[in-house]
Amino acid sequence: MFKHIPPYPGDPIMSLFEAFQKDHHPRKINLSIGLYYDNENNIPVLECVRRAKALLANEDKPHTYLPMEGMALYRQMLQETVFGKDSPVLRDKRVATIQSVGGSGALRIGADFLKTYFPGSAVWVSDPTWDNHQVIFAGAGLEIHAYPYYDELTNSLKFEQMLGCISTLPAHSIVLLQPCCHNPTGIDMSREQWLELIPVLQQRRLIPFMDMAYQGFGDGLDEDAWAIRTMANAGMPFVVSNSFSKNFSLYGERSGGLSFVAASEAEATTILGQLKAAVRRIYSSPPLYGARLISTVLGTPELAAQWDAEVAQMRIRIRHMRTSLQQLLQHKLSEAAAGYLTEQRGMFSYTGLSAAEVDRLREEQGVYLLRSGRMCVAGLNEANIEHVAASMADILRA
Ligand code: PLP
Ligand code: TYF
């Protein structure tokens, strides 16, 4: 019966992480998958989450179903986190938000929705982008193209080519953008560049799809949402997917959201209805526990302030690791241009290392990067950074 089914080769990032877990190298260091580790090399349980857990354990509420669109308080808190408390689009009730199964679930429900209501539209993603963007949009039956983004020669953004490409797209094309901490390059658009891009998106009647998985890891929770809020103020329709996996360190609880910014309250209500229908067709309703934890944190001012401070701690630690690695590399390789490390933002950096160099780092030194040269900077700590720098320097010198 099932003989014709071909084997699945696996997700390259997850497969590499599994190989890391099995590796017996005494000094192995995981800089591959996007996980935030603290300086003691642990995936943290945030203190605000720990306190929310204690509150929930006391309440001992039943594990009932959530509605299709998710928990009301979670959705409200999510909207305020993404769009800002005083957002005019929230005040006008022009945003339709559902709780999603992680950021990935938001991308998929959004992709399905767009495929249904804009059947002729293709999606444009940055070159390169997170592999799963392609997988998820292709899974929804959308045609995928790439716009220029990363310039290998200068390890920076090809903004003019990017803008040039997007300026030629047909109306209703879907343009996937990352508002902060670009995965995989770590290279973000500047505010000036967003201010050039947004009118093009608006005038050409394109559909921006803003995918935010690292809010708070760049410059701050509000700062990182600046492009989203600027688009909201421009009075244009767009889509936002967001994930709390990293900034709450709640990866496995699958907590995210999908928001459509519409032209009116009535339009937003209709969209919300169709998003609920989409959820019902696939998984009926989203998971409960992550939403309870996050809404408890964000709905309790003291815990919300603590979250903000803990996100700041994670952001500052990542920045510190960027500066330290840069200094070590510059010291070891006077000729090395390690400047990219502090120019790039968020968990990832594109190092410019070739696949062959990445293979040598892994095989000889136990240092795991993605073969694209992407490094998860959040895997560095005071105890392993010297080894990483020495290993990179050896390989770059050879
Ligand atoms: N979008 C980007 C750019 C990501 O890097 C990730 C990472 O996991 C996601 C979406 C998906 O988030 P989640 O893990 O919550 O599904
Ligand atoms: O890019 C990353 O490493 C993160 C984590 O299928 C991730 O976004 C990687 C692969 C995957 C899901 C999440």
Short mmCIF file of C-alpha atoms and ligand atoms in Angstrom, two decimals:
data_model
loop_
_atom_site.label_atom_id
_atom_site.label_comp_id
_atom_site.label_asym_id
_atom_site.label_seq_id
_atom_site.Cartn_x
_atom_site.Cartn_y
_atom_site.Cartn_z
CA MET A 1 0.00 0.00 0.00
CA PHE A 2 2.60 2.55 1.03
CA LYS A 3 5.55 1.34 -1.08
CA HIS A 4 5.44 4.24 -3.50
CA ILE A 5 6.09 6.79 -0.74
CA PRO A 6 9.56 8.31 -1.09
CA PRO A 7 11.77 8.87 1.98
CA TYR A 8 11.93 12.39 3.44
CA PRO A 9 15.47 13.78 3.40
CA GLY A 10 14.78 15.94 6.49
CA ASP A 11 14.99 19.63 7.32
CA PRO A 12 18.65 20.61 6.86
CA ILE A 13 18.76 22.79 10.02
CA MET A 14 17.02 20.23 12.24
CA SER A 15 19.15 17.39 10.81
CA LEU A 16 22.33 19.28 11.60
CA PHE A 17 21.10 19.90 15.15
CA GLU A 18 20.41 16.16 15.53
CA ALA A 19 23.92 15.40 14.28
CA PHE A 20 25.25 17.88 16.85
CA GLN A 21 23.37 16.18 19.65
CA LYS A 22 24.87 12.80 18.67
CA ASP A 23 28.43 14.13 18.19
CA HIS A 24 30.96 12.97 20.82
CA HIS A 25 33.43 15.80 20.21
CA PRO A 26 34.51 16.97 23.70
CA ARG A 27 34.29 20.68 22.84
CA LYS A 28 31.34 20.67 20.48
CA ILE A 29 29.62 24.03 20.11
CA ASN A 30 26.21 24.56 18.53
CA LEU A 31 26.07 27.70 16.41
CA SER A 32 23.67 26.19 13.87
CA ILE A 33 19.96 26.20 14.75
CA GLY A 34 18.41 29.42 16.02
CA LEU A 35 18.23 28.79 19.74
CA TYR A 36 19.16 31.38 22.33
CA TYR A 37 21.54 29.98 24.95
CA ASP A 38 22.53 31.89 28.06
CA ASN A 39 26.15 32.40 29.13
CA GLU A 40 26.03 29.03 30.97
CA ASN A 41 25.07 27.33 27.69
CA ASN A 42 21.48 26.63 28.80
CA ILE A 43 18.27 27.42 26.95
CA PRO A 44 16.80 29.72 29.60
CA VAL A 45 13.46 29.54 31.35
CA LEU A 46 12.69 33.26 31.70
CA GLU A 47 11.97 34.43 35.22
CA CYS A 48 8.73 36.12 34.08
CA VAL A 49 7.63 32.77 32.63
CA ARG A 50 8.59 30.95 35.81
CA ARG A 51 6.43 33.34 37.83
CA ALA A 52 3.52 32.99 35.37
CA LYS A 53 3.81 29.20 35.67
CA ALA A 54 3.55 29.44 39.46
CA LEU A 55 0.45 31.64 39.18
CA LEU A 56 -1.15 29.21 36.72
CA ALA A 57 -0.30 26.18 38.86
CA ASN A 58 -2.15 27.84 41.75
CA GLU A 59 -5.20 28.62 39.66
CA ASP A 60 -5.39 25.05 38.35
CA LYS A 61 -7.80 25.97 35.53
CA PRO A 62 -9.34 23.24 33.34
CA HIS A 63 -7.64 22.43 30.03
CA THR A 64 -10.56 23.34 27.87
CA TYR A 65 -10.54 24.11 24.10
CA LEU A 66 -9.63 27.57 22.93
CA PRO A 67 -11.81 29.12 20.22
CA MET A 68 -10.57 28.79 16.62
CA GLU A 69 -8.99 32.25 16.70
CA GLY A 70 -7.24 31.62 20.03
CA MET A 71 -7.35 33.23 23.47
CA ALA A 72 -8.83 36.74 23.57
CA LEU A 73 -6.36 38.20 26.07
CA TYR A 74 -3.39 36.65 24.26
CA ARG A 75 -4.55 38.13 20.94
CA GLN A 76 -4.99 41.56 22.49
CA MET A 77 -1.59 41.48 24.20
CA LEU A 78 0.02 40.22 21.01
CA GLN A 79 -1.50 43.08 18.99
CA GLU A 80 -0.23 45.64 21.50
CA THR A 81 3.25 44.08 21.46
CA VAL A 82 3.45 44.08 17.68
CA PHE A 83 1.58 47.28 16.74
CA GLY A 84 2.12 49.32 19.93
CA LYS A 85 -0.39 50.11 22.68
CA ASP A 86 -1.53 53.38 21.11
CA SER A 87 -1.63 52.12 17.56
CA PRO A 88 -4.24 53.88 15.39
CA VAL A 89 -4.99 50.62 13.54
CA LEU A 90 -5.84 48.94 16.86
CA ARG A 91 -7.90 51.91 17.99
CA ASP A 92 -9.85 51.70 14.70
CA LYS A 93 -10.22 47.90 15.11
CA ARG A 94 -8.73 47.37 11.67
CA VAL A 95 -6.54 44.41 12.63
CA ALA A 96 -7.71 40.79 12.42
CA THR A 97 -5.45 38.62 14.62
CA ILE A 98 -5.49 34.92 15.31
CA GLN A 99 -3.28 33.02 17.73
CA SER A 100 -1.16 30.66 15.64
CA VAL A 101 0.84 27.47 16.05
CA GLY A 102 4.18 29.28 16.30
CA GLY A 103 5.38 31.72 13.68
CA SER A 104 5.45 28.82 11.22
CA GLY A 105 1.72 28.20 11.67
CA ALA A 106 1.05 31.89 11.05
CA LEU A 107 3.02 31.75 7.81
CA ARG A 108 1.08 28.71 6.63
CA ILE A 109 -2.40 29.99 7.51
CA GLY A 110 -1.47 33.34 5.92
CA ALA A 111 -0.15 31.57 2.81
CA ASP A 112 -3.31 29.43 2.49
CA PHE A 113 -5.50 32.49 2.92
CA LEU A 114 -3.62 34.45 0.26
CA LYS A 115 -3.65 31.50 -2.15
CA THR A 116 -7.44 31.32 -1.80
CA TYR A 117 -8.22 35.01 -2.19
CA PHE A 118 -5.35 36.03 -4.50
CA PRO A 119 -5.00 32.86 -6.58
CA GLY A 120 -2.90 34.57 -9.26
CA SER A 121 -0.36 36.06 -6.85
CA ALA A 122 3.20 34.84 -6.46
CA VAL A 123 5.29 35.35 -3.34
CA TRP A 124 8.67 37.11 -3.41
CA VAL A 125 11.22 36.31 -0.71
CA SER A 126 14.70 37.69 -0.06
CA ASP A 127 17.71 35.94 -1.61
CA PRO A 128 18.58 34.20 0.67
CA THR A 129 15.78 33.58 3.15
CA TRP A 130 14.89 31.08 5.88
CA ASP A 131 14.49 27.74 4.01
CA ASN A 132 11.12 27.11 5.61
CA HIS A 133 9.68 30.23 3.95
CA GLN A 134 10.00 28.46 0.63
CA VAL A 135 8.76 25.16 2.03
CA ILE A 136 5.70 26.70 3.69
CA PHE A 137 4.62 28.91 0.78
CA ALA A 138 5.21 26.13 -1.74
CA GLY A 139 3.18 23.84 0.52
CA ALA A 140 0.29 26.29 0.17
CA GLY A 141 0.61 26.08 -3.63
CA LEU A 142 2.10 29.53 -4.18
CA GLU A 143 4.71 30.26 -6.81
CA ILE A 144 7.93 31.55 -5.21
CA HIS A 145 10.52 34.00 -6.53
CA ALA A 146 13.45 35.76 -4.89
CA TYR A 147 14.31 39.45 -4.87
CA PRO A 148 17.99 40.49 -4.53
CA TYR A 149 19.02 41.01 -0.92
CA TYR A 150 22.47 39.81 0.11
CA ASP A 151 25.63 40.97 -1.61
CA GLU A 152 28.24 38.24 -1.17
CA LEU A 153 31.09 40.45 -2.29
CA THR A 154 30.56 43.09 0.37
CA ASN A 155 28.66 41.00 2.97
CA SER A 156 25.96 43.68 2.99
CA LEU A 157 22.53 44.57 1.58
CA LYS A 158 21.94 45.08 -2.15
CA PHE A 159 19.25 47.66 -1.49
CA GLU A 160 19.17 49.35 -4.91
CA GLN A 161 18.71 46.02 -6.71
CA MET A 162 16.13 44.93 -4.15
CA LEU A 163 14.12 48.11 -4.59
CA GLY A 164 14.54 47.93 -8.36
CA CYS A 165 13.14 44.39 -8.44
CA ILE A 166 10.22 45.11 -6.12
CA SER A 167 9.39 48.21 -8.20
CA THR A 168 8.59 45.99 -11.18
CA LEU A 169 6.28 43.46 -9.49
CA PRO A 170 2.65 43.16 -10.62
CA ALA A 171 -0.11 44.40 -8.27
CA HIS A 172 -1.10 41.93 -5.51
CA SER A 173 2.28 40.20 -5.53
CA ILE A 174 3.10 39.05 -2.01
CA VAL A 175 6.42 40.43 -0.69
CA LEU A 176 7.80 38.60 2.32
CA LEU A 177 9.90 40.93 4.46
CA GLN A 178 11.57 40.57 7.85
CA PRO A 179 11.17 43.71 9.98
CA CYS A 180 14.20 42.90 12.16
CA CYS A 181 17.04 40.46 12.72
CA HIS A 182 16.96 38.94 9.23
CA ASN A 183 17.25 35.15 9.14
CA PRO A 184 19.72 34.00 7.81
CA THR A 185 21.95 37.02 7.10
CA GLY A 186 21.57 39.25 10.18
CA ILE A 187 21.42 42.17 7.72
CA ASP A 188 18.44 44.50 8.15
CA MET A 189 17.22 47.43 6.11
CA SER A 190 17.87 50.83 7.64
CA ARG A 191 14.94 53.09 8.53
CA GLU A 192 15.77 55.31 5.54
CA GLN A 193 15.58 52.26 3.28
CA TRP A 194 12.20 51.21 4.73
CA LEU A 195 10.96 54.75 4.07
CA GLU A 196 11.94 54.31 0.42
CA LEU A 197 10.46 50.83 0.13
CA ILE A 198 7.10 51.38 1.85
CA PRO A 199 5.70 53.90 -0.70
CA VAL A 200 6.69 51.51 -3.52
CA LEU A 201 4.82 48.66 -1.84
CA GLN A 202 1.84 50.94 -1.32
CA GLN A 203 1.75 52.54 -4.78
CA ARG A 204 2.18 49.26 -6.63
CA ARG A 205 -0.56 47.69 -4.48
CA LEU A 206 1.70 44.85 -3.37
CA ILE A 207 0.88 42.71 -0.32
CA PRO A 208 3.66 43.04 2.27
CA PHE A 209 3.94 39.99 4.53
CA MET A 210 6.04 41.00 7.53
CA ASP A 211 7.53 37.99 9.30
CA MET A 212 8.88 38.86 12.76
CA ALA A 213 10.47 36.02 14.73
CA TYR A 214 13.06 37.96 16.74
CA GLN A 215 11.29 41.02 18.14
CA GLY A 216 13.50 42.54 20.84
CA PHE A 217 16.73 40.85 19.76
CA GLY A 218 17.81 43.73 17.50
CA ASP A 219 17.39 47.14 19.11
CA GLY A 220 14.40 46.70 21.46
CA LEU A 221 10.81 45.45 21.49
CA ASP A 222 9.37 48.71 20.15
CA GLU A 223 12.35 49.59 17.96
CA ASP A 224 12.27 46.23 16.18
CA ALA A 225 8.59 46.68 15.30
CA TRP A 226 9.25 50.13 13.81
CA ALA A 227 8.79 49.03 10.17
CA ILE A 228 5.46 47.36 11.01
CA ARG A 229 4.23 50.45 12.84
CA THR A 230 5.41 52.71 10.04
CA MET A 231 3.45 50.62 7.54
CA ALA A 232 0.41 50.75 9.81
CA ASN A 233 0.67 54.55 9.93
CA ALA A 234 0.99 54.71 6.14
CA GLY A 235 -2.59 53.43 5.90
CA MET A 236 -1.94 50.40 3.72
CA PRO A 237 -3.08 46.79 3.91
CA PHE A 238 -0.50 44.21 4.99
CA VAL A 239 0.01 40.95 6.82
CA VAL A 240 2.14 40.21 9.91
CA SER A 241 3.26 36.84 11.26
CA ASN A 242 5.02 36.89 14.60
CA SER A 243 6.59 34.30 16.85
CA PHE A 244 7.19 34.28 20.61
CA SER A 245 9.40 31.18 20.37
CA LYS A 246 12.68 33.05 20.84
CA ASN A 247 11.82 36.16 22.81
CA PHE A 248 9.91 34.13 25.43
CA SER A 249 12.23 31.11 25.11
CA LEU A 250 9.05 29.04 24.66
CA TYR A 251 9.97 27.23 21.42
CA GLY A 252 7.98 24.05 22.01
CA GLU A 253 4.81 25.77 23.20
CA ARG A 254 4.18 26.95 19.62
CA SER A 255 3.04 30.48 20.33
CA GLY A 256 2.68 32.98 17.53
CA GLY A 257 0.17 35.13 15.75
CA LEU A 258 -1.13 36.11 12.34
CA SER A 259 -2.52 39.61 11.80
CA PHE A 260 -4.13 41.23 8.78
CA VAL A 261 -4.27 45.02 8.74
CA ALA A 262 -7.43 45.89 6.81
CA ALA A 263 -9.02 49.07 5.45
CA SER A 264 -11.94 49.08 7.91
CA GLU A 265 -13.34 47.36 10.97
CA ALA A 266 -15.90 45.56 8.80
CA GLU A 267 -13.18 44.23 6.49
CA ALA A 268 -11.12 43.06 9.48
CA THR A 269 -14.17 41.22 10.87
CA THR A 270 -14.71 39.40 7.58
CA ILE A 271 -11.02 38.46 7.36
CA LEU A 272 -11.07 37.17 10.94
CA GLY A 273 -14.04 34.97 10.02
CA GLN A 274 -12.17 33.44 7.09
CA LEU A 275 -9.04 32.94 9.20
CA LYS A 276 -11.16 31.02 11.69
CA ALA A 277 -12.52 28.92 8.82
CA ALA A 278 -8.95 28.20 7.70
CA VAL A 279 -7.98 27.11 11.23
CA ARG A 280 -11.04 24.89 11.52
CA ARG A 281 -10.15 23.12 8.27
CA ILE A 282 -6.68 22.26 9.54
CA TYR A 283 -6.40 21.92 13.33
CA SER A 284 -9.58 23.32 14.86
CA SER A 285 -8.01 25.40 17.61
CA PRO A 286 -4.54 26.42 18.81
CA PRO A 287 -2.62 25.15 21.87
CA LEU A 288 -3.47 26.52 25.29
CA TYR A 289 -0.49 26.55 27.64
CA GLY A 290 1.87 28.92 25.79
CA ALA A 291 -1.00 31.38 25.33
CA ARG A 292 -1.82 31.20 29.03
CA LEU A 293 1.79 31.83 30.01
CA ILE A 294 2.31 34.71 27.58
CA SER A 295 -1.01 36.42 28.31
CA THR A 296 -0.32 36.12 32.05
CA VAL A 297 3.07 37.77 31.59
CA LEU A 298 1.90 40.50 29.22
CA GLY A 299 -1.35 41.08 31.11
CA THR A 300 0.41 41.60 34.48
CA PRO A 301 2.30 44.94 34.39
CA GLU A 302 5.03 43.77 36.75
CA LEU A 303 5.68 40.60 34.75
CA ALA A 304 5.52 42.49 31.47
CA ALA A 305 8.23 44.86 32.73
CA GLN A 306 10.28 41.87 33.76
CA TRP A 307 9.89 40.33 30.29
CA ASP A 308 11.09 43.55 28.72
CA ALA A 309 14.15 43.49 30.98
CA GLU A 310 14.87 39.83 30.26
CA VAL A 311 14.61 40.38 26.50
CA ALA A 312 17.02 43.29 26.96
CA GLN A 313 19.43 40.97 28.79
CA MET A 314 19.33 38.48 25.92
CA ARG A 315 19.82 41.26 23.37
CA ILE A 316 22.74 42.75 25.29
CA ARG A 317 24.41 39.36 25.69
CA ILE A 318 24.16 38.71 21.95
CA ARG A 319 25.64 42.13 21.21
CA HIS A 320 28.44 41.51 23.67
CA MET A 321 29.25 38.20 21.96
CA ARG A 322 29.31 40.00 18.60
CA THR A 323 31.79 42.58 19.87
CA SER A 324 33.95 39.98 21.61
CA LEU A 325 34.16 37.68 18.60
CA GLN A 326 34.95 40.62 16.37
CA GLN A 327 37.77 41.73 18.64
CA LEU A 328 39.20 38.22 18.93
CA LEU A 329 39.11 37.71 15.17
CA GLN A 330 40.68 41.07 14.48
CA HIS A 331 43.40 40.32 16.97
CA LYS A 332 44.12 36.88 15.52
CA LEU A 333 43.78 37.87 11.88
CA SER A 334 44.78 41.44 11.51
CA GLU A 335 43.67 41.33 7.91
CA ALA A 336 40.22 39.93 8.71
CA ALA A 337 37.27 42.13 8.06
CA ALA A 338 35.18 40.98 11.02
CA GLY A 339 33.24 44.26 10.95
CA TYR A 340 30.14 42.43 9.77
CA LEU A 341 29.65 40.95 13.25
CA THR A 342 28.65 44.23 14.84
CA GLU A 343 26.90 45.61 11.76
CA GLN A 344 24.54 42.63 11.67
CA ARG A 345 21.60 42.29 14.06
CA GLY A 346 19.85 39.56 16.02
CA MET A 347 20.72 35.92 16.52
CA PHE A 348 22.38 35.29 13.18
CA SER A 349 25.41 36.40 11.22
CA TYR A 350 26.46 35.53 7.74
CA THR A 351 30.17 34.91 8.20
CA GLY A 352 31.08 34.54 4.55
CA LEU A 353 32.66 31.13 5.35
CA SER A 354 32.29 28.65 2.47
CA ALA A 355 30.57 25.27 2.85
CA ALA A 356 34.00 23.59 2.75
CA GLU A 357 35.25 25.85 5.55
CA VAL A 358 32.12 25.16 7.60
CA ASP A 359 32.67 21.42 7.11
CA ARG A 360 36.24 21.73 8.38
CA LEU A 361 35.12 23.75 11.42
CA ARG A 362 32.63 21.04 12.31
CA GLU A 363 34.81 18.00 11.59
CA GLU A 364 38.06 19.30 13.06
CA GLN A 365 36.88 21.57 15.86
CA GLY A 366 33.32 20.50 16.71
CA VAL A 367 32.03 23.99 15.86
CA TYR A 368 28.66 23.76 14.09
CA LEU A 369 27.51 26.48 11.67
CA LEU A 370 25.06 26.09 8.76
CA ARG A 371 26.76 25.27 5.46
CA SER A 372 25.59 28.63 4.10
CA GLY A 373 28.04 30.20 6.57
CA ARG A 374 25.26 31.29 8.94
CA MET A 375 26.33 31.43 12.57
CA CYS A 376 23.92 31.57 15.49
CA VAL A 377 25.73 34.19 17.56
CA ALA A 378 23.42 33.41 20.51
CA GLY A 379 25.25 30.08 20.94
CA LEU A 380 28.50 31.85 21.87
CA ASN A 381 29.47 32.36 25.53
CA GLU A 382 32.45 33.42 27.63
CA ALA A 383 33.64 29.82 27.88
CA ASN A 384 33.50 28.86 24.18
CA ILE A 385 34.17 32.07 22.29
CA GLU A 386 37.95 31.80 22.40
CA HIS A 387 37.79 28.30 20.89
CA VAL A 388 35.40 29.49 18.16
CA ALA A 389 37.62 32.46 17.31
CA ALA A 390 40.79 30.34 17.26
CA SER A 391 39.10 27.70 15.08
CA MET A 392 37.76 30.30 12.64
CA ALA A 393 41.11 32.04 12.50
CA ASP A 394 42.91 28.74 11.77
CA ILE A 395 40.59 27.97 8.93
CA LEU A 396 40.61 31.46 7.46
CA ARG A 397 44.42 31.58 7.64
CA ALA A 398 44.86 28.23 5.91
N1 PLP B 1 10.19 33.16 10.68
C1 PLP B 1 11.51 33.22 10.83
C2 PLP B 1 12.27 34.24 10.06
C3 PLP B 1 12.17 32.34 11.69
O1 PLP B 1 13.49 32.40 11.80
C4 PLP B 1 11.42 31.41 12.42
C5 PLP B 1 12.15 30.52 13.33
O2 PLP B 1 11.85 29.62 13.94
C6 PLP B 1 10.02 31.40 12.23
C7 PLP B 1 9.45 32.28 11.35
C8 PLP B 1 9.13 30.39 12.88
O3 PLP B 1 8.90 30.57 14.18
P1 PLP B 1 8.36 29.36 15.10
O4 PLP B 1 9.56 28.63 15.54
O5 PLP B 1 7.64 30.07 16.17
O6 PLP B 1 7.48 28.53 14.24
O1 TYF B 2 16.50 29.21 11.37
C1 TYF B 2 16.53 28.68 12.48
O2 TYF B 2 17.51 28.08 12.90
C2 TYF B 2 15.33 28.83 13.40
C3 TYF B 2 14.85 27.55 13.98
O3 TYF B 2 12.44 23.77 10.61
C4 TYF B 2 14.21 26.57 13.05
O4 TYF B 2 14.36 29.54 12.73
C5 TYF B 2 14.94 25.92 12.09
C6 TYF B 2 14.36 24.96 11.27
C7 TYF B 2 13.02 24.67 11.43
C8 TYF B 2 12.28 25.33 12.40
C9 TYF B 2 12.88 26.28 13.21
#
